[in-house]
Each structure stands twice: as structure tokens, then as C-alpha cells.
Short mmCIF file of C-alpha atoms in Angstrom, two decimals:
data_model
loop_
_atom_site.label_atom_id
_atom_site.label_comp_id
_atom_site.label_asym_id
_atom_site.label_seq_id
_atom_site.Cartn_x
_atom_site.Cartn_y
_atom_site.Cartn_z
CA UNK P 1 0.00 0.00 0.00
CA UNK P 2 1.74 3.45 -0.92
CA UNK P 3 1.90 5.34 1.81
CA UNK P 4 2.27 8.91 -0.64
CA UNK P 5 1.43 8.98 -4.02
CA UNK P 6 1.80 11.34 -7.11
CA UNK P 7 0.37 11.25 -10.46
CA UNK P 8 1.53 11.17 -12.98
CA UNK P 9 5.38 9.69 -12.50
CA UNK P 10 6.48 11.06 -15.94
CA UNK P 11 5.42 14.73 -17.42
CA UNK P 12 6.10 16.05 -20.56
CA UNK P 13 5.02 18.50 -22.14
CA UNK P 14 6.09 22.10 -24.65
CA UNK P 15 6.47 25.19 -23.37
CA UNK P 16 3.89 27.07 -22.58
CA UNK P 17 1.47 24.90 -21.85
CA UNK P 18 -0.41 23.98 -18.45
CA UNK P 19 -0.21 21.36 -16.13
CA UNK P 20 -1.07 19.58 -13.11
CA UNK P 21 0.34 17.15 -10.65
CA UNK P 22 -1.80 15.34 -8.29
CA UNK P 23 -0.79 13.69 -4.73
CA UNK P 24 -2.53 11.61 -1.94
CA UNK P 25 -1.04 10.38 0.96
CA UNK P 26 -3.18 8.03 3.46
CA UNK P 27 -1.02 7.74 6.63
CA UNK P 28 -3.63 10.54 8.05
CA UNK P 29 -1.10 13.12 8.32
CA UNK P 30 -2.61 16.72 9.20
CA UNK P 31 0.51 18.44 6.99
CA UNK P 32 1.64 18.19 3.24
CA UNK P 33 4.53 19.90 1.31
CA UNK P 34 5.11 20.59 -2.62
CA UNK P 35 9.51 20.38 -2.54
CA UNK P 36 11.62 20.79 -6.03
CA UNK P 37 15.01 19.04 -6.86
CA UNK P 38 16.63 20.42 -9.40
CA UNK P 39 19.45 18.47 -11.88
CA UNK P 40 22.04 18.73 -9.31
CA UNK P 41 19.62 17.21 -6.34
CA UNK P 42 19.21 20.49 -4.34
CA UNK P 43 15.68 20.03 -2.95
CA UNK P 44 13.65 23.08 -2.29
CA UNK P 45 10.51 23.51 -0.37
CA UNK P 46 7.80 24.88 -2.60
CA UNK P 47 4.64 24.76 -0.61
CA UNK P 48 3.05 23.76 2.71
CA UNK P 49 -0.40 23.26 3.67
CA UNK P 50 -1.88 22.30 7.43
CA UNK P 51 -5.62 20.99 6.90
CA UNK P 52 -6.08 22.72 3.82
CA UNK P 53 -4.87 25.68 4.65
CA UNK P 54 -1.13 27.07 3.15
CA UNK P 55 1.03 27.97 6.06
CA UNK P 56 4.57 27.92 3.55
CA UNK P 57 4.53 29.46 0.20
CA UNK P 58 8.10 30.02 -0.28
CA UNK P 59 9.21 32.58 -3.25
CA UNK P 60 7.97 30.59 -6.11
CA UNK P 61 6.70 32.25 -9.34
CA UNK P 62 2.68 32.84 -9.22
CA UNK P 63 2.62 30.27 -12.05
CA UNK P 64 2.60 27.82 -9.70
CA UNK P 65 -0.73 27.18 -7.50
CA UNK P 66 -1.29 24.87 -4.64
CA UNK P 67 -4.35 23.46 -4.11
CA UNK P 68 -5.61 21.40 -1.00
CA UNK P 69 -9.07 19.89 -1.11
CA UNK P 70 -8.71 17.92 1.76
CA UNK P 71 -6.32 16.88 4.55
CA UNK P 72 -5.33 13.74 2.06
CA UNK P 73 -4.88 15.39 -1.37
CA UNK P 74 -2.31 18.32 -2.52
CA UNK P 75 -2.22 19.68 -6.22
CA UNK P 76 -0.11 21.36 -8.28
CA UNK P 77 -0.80 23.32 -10.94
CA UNK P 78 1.92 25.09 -13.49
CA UNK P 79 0.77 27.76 -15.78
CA UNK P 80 2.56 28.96 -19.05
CA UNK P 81 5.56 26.07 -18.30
CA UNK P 82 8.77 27.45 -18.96
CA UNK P 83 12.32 24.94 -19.35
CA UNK P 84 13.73 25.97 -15.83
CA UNK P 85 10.12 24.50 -14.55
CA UNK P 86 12.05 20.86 -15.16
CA UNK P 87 12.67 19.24 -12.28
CA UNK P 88 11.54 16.66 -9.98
CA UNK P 89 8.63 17.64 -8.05
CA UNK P 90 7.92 15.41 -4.56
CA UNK P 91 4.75 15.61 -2.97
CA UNK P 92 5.28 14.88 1.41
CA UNK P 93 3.18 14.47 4.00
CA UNK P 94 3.76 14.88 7.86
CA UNK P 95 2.29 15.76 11.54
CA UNK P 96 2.16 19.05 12.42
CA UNK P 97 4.36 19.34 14.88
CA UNK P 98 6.81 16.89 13.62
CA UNK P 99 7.95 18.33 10.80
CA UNK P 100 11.36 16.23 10.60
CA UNK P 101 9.34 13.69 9.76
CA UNK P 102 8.44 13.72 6.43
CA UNK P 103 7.30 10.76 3.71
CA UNK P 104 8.09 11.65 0.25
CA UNK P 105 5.97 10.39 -2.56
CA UNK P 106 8.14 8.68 -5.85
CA UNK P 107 8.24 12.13 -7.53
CA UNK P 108 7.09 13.39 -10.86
CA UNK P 109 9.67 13.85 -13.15
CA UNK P 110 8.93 16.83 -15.42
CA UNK P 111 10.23 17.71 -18.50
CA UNK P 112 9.33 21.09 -20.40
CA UNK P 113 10.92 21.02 -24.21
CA UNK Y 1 26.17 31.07 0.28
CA UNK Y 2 23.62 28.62 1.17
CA UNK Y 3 22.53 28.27 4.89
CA UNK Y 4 23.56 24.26 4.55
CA UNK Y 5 26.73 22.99 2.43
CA UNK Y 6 26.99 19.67 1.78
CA UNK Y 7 29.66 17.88 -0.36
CA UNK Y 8 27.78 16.66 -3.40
CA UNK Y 9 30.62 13.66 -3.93
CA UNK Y 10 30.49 11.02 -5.21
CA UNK Y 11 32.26 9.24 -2.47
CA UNK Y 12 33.13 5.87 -3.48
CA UNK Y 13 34.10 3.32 -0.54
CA UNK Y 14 34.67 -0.54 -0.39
CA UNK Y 15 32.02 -2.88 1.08
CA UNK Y 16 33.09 -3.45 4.73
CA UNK Y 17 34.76 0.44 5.14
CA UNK Y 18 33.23 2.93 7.77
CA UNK Y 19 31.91 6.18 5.71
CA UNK Y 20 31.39 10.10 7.38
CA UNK Y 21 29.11 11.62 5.87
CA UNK Y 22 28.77 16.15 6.86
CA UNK Y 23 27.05 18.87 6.66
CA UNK Y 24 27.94 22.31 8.00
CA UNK Y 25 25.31 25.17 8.27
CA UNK Y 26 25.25 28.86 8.83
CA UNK Y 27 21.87 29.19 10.56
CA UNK Y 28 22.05 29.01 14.59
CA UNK Y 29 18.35 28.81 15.05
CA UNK Y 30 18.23 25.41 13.77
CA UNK Y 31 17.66 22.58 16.06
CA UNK Y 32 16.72 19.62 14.91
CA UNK Y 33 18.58 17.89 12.52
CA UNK Y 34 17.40 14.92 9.91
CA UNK Y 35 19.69 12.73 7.52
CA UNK Y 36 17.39 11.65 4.55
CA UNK Y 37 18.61 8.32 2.14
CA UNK Y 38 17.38 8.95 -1.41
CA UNK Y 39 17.64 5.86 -4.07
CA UNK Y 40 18.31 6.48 -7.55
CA UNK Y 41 14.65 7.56 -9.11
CA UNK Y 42 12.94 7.75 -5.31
CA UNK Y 43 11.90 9.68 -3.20
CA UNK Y 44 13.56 10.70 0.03
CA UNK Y 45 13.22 8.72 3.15
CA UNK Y 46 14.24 9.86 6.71
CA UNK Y 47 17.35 8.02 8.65
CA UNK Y 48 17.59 9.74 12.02
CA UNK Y 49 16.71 12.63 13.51
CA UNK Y 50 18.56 14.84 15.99
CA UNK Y 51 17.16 17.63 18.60
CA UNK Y 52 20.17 19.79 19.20
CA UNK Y 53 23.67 18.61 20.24
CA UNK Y 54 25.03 15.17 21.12
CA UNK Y 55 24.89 11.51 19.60
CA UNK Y 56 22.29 9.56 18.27
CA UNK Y 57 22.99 5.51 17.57
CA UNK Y 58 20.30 3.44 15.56
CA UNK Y 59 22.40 0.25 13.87
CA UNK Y 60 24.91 0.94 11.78
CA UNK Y 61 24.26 4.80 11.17
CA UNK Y 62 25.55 7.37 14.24
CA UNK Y 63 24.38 10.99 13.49
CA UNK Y 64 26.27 13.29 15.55
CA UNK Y 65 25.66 17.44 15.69
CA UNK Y 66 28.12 20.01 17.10
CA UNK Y 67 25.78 22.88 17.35
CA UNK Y 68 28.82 25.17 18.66
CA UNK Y 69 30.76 24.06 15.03
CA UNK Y 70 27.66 24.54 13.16
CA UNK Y 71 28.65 20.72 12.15
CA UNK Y 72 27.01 17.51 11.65
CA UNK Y 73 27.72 14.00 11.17
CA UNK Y 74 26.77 11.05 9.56
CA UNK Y 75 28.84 8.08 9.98
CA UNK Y 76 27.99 4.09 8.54
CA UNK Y 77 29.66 1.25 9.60
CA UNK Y 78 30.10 -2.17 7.66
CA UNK Y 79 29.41 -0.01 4.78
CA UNK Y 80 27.04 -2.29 2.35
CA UNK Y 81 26.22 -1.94 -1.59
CA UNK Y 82 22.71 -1.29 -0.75
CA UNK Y 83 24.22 1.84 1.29
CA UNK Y 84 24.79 3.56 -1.99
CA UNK Y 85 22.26 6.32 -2.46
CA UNK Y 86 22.24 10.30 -2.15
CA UNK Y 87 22.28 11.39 1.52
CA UNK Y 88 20.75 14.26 2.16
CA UNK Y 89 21.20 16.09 5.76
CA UNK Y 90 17.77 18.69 6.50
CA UNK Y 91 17.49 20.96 9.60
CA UNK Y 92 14.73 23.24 10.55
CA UNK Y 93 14.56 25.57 13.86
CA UNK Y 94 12.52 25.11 16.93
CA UNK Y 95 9.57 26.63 15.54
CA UNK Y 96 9.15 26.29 11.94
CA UNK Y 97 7.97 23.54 9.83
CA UNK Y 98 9.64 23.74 7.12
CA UNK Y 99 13.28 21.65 6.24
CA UNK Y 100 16.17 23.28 4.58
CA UNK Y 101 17.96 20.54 2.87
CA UNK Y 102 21.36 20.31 1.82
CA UNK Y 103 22.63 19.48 -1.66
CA UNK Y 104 22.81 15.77 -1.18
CA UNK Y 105 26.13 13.79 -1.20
CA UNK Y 106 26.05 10.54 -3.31
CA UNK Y 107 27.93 7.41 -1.71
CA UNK Y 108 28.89 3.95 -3.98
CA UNK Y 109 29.41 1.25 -1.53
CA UNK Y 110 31.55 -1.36 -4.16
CA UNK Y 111 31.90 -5.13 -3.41
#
């Protein structure tokens, strides 16, 4: 049973376009996270959100919106995808509280020719 | 400068050998202090965690943290092939919830 999961595992797509990555995690953690790792494996927290609500939203281009319908799902959605968007996106979930904690997802591995 | 360095590597070690893996970091607020294993095409997973200074044992993997050196370790022993993987060392500060990561250093464990 996976614990975190992302869809889809593989993206890509032209620039310009617009896309969206999905994630679920059922461990019944209260806290998810949108992180980035670039080519050289530098992982860089994106977004946070405590029950639905966004608590981090580091400085990431307004292309990029979060979206939390519940405590179990976190969405990403990239506008107008530009080539420095590749990357590998993770999806994590935690308790608030613990954030040291964390359980990554596989990653989606995005690609923007 | 980032606020944590870590040697990207690759460090390449023979089964058996005892590895030291670091981190140093520029931020004094942080106190609690994670070592993540990453396989090729996976996601990160968490080792140990740390809450401020001293020694933490759990198998083969010690993590240590010198908060006063702004330094931490990770050290395996008996060093096996399915060791090899980035490590990536994360802190965060008392209150926040959000992990700064460092760069990752990747380790080959060869038979």
C-alpha cells in the first residue's frame, strides 16, 4: 500500500502549456509539502499546507498554484511552463508538529521542451 | 552562500569500510537535525533525527551534531552496496515547519 502517491510519475510536455500534478497520501497526516530538486539534487521547499490551509509558500513564481481539497490530497498546478520548470517535483506528508518527519511520494519527473 | 553545504561527492568506498558523511550550516536557530537516504529515481526517506547537540545511535548509522561548530555528522559502519544512495542532511529551527535541505552527497558502496 503506498503510503504517498503522485500522479503522474512522468510529465512532458512544450512550453507554454499547463499542467497539473496530483498527490494523496493516506497515513492521516494533518501536513503536506510541494519540494523541487533540481538536476544537481538540491531540494527546495515549494509549498506547505496544514488541513487545507497554506502555512509555507516560499518565493515561487505565481505560475505555480497549490491546491488542498482535503487533509489527504495536494495539487499542483503550473501555468505557461517554462524549461527551468524541469525538475523533480515530490509531494510529502507529515504531523504538524513533527515536521522532521516527512514521507516523500516517488516524484514526478517533469520535463518542459 | 547557502545556509547548509553539503559535499555533493560522489564518495566511493569498499564494502566493509566505515563512511562520514557532513554537513555544515550557517543558521544558529536550527535545532533539529534529519539525515534523509534517497535511491536512484525515489523519493527521500528519513534516517535519524537529531534535537540539538550530542549523539544519536540506531544500527549501523551514528548521526552526531556540534551545534557550537555549526557541524554535523553522519557516519555508517560495515558499509554495504545497498548503502549507496544520495544522503541528504535537513534541519529546521525550533519553531518552523519547514526543512532546509542540503545538496545531497552521493555514496557507492563497491563489493
Amino acid at each position: 500500500d503506498t503510503a504517498v502517491s503522485q500522479t503522474p510519475k512522468y510529465l512532458v510536455t512544450q512550453m507554454g502549456n499547463d499542467k497539473s500534478i496530483k498527490c494523496e497520501q493516506n497515513l492521516g497526516h494533518d501536513t503536506m509539502y510541494w519540494y523541487k530538486q533540481d538536476s544537481k539534487k538540491f531540494l527546495k521547499i515549494m509549498f506547505s499546507y496544514n488541513n487545507k490551509e497554506l502555512i509555507i509558500n516560499e518565493t515561487v513564481p505565481n505560475r505555480f498554484s497549490p491546491k488542498s481539497p482535503d487533509k489527504a490530497h495536494l495539487n499542483l498546478h503550473i501555468n505557461s511552463l517554462e524549461l527551468g520548470d524541469s525538475a523533480v517535483y515530490f509531494c510529502a506528508s507529515g504531523r504538524a508538529g513533527a515536521a522532521y518527519e516527512q514521507y516523500f511520494g516517488p516524484g514526478t519527473r517533469l520535463t518542459v521542451t | 552562500q547557502k545556509e547548509v553545504e553539503q559535499d555533493p561527492g560522489p564518495l566511493s568506498v569498499p564494502e566493509g569500510a566505515i563512511v562520514s558523511l557532513n554537513c555544515t550550516y550557517s543558521n544558529s536557530a536550527f535545532q533539529y537535525f534529519m539525515w534523509y537516504r534517497q535511491y536512484s529515481r525515489k523519493g527521500p526517506e528519513l534516517l535519524m533525527y537529531t534535537y540539538s547537540s550530542g549523539n544519536k545511535e540506531d544500527g549501523r548509522f551514528t548521526a552526531q551534531v556540534d551545534k557550537s561548530s555549526k557541524y554535523i555528522s553522519l557516519f555508517i559502519r560495515d558499509s554495504q552496496p545497498s548503502d549507496s544512495a544520495t544522503y541528504l542532511c535537513a534541519m529546521r529551527t525550533g519553531t518552523a515547519s519547514k526543512l532546509t535541505f542540503g545538496t545531497g552527497t552521493r555514496l557507492q558502496v563497491t563489493l
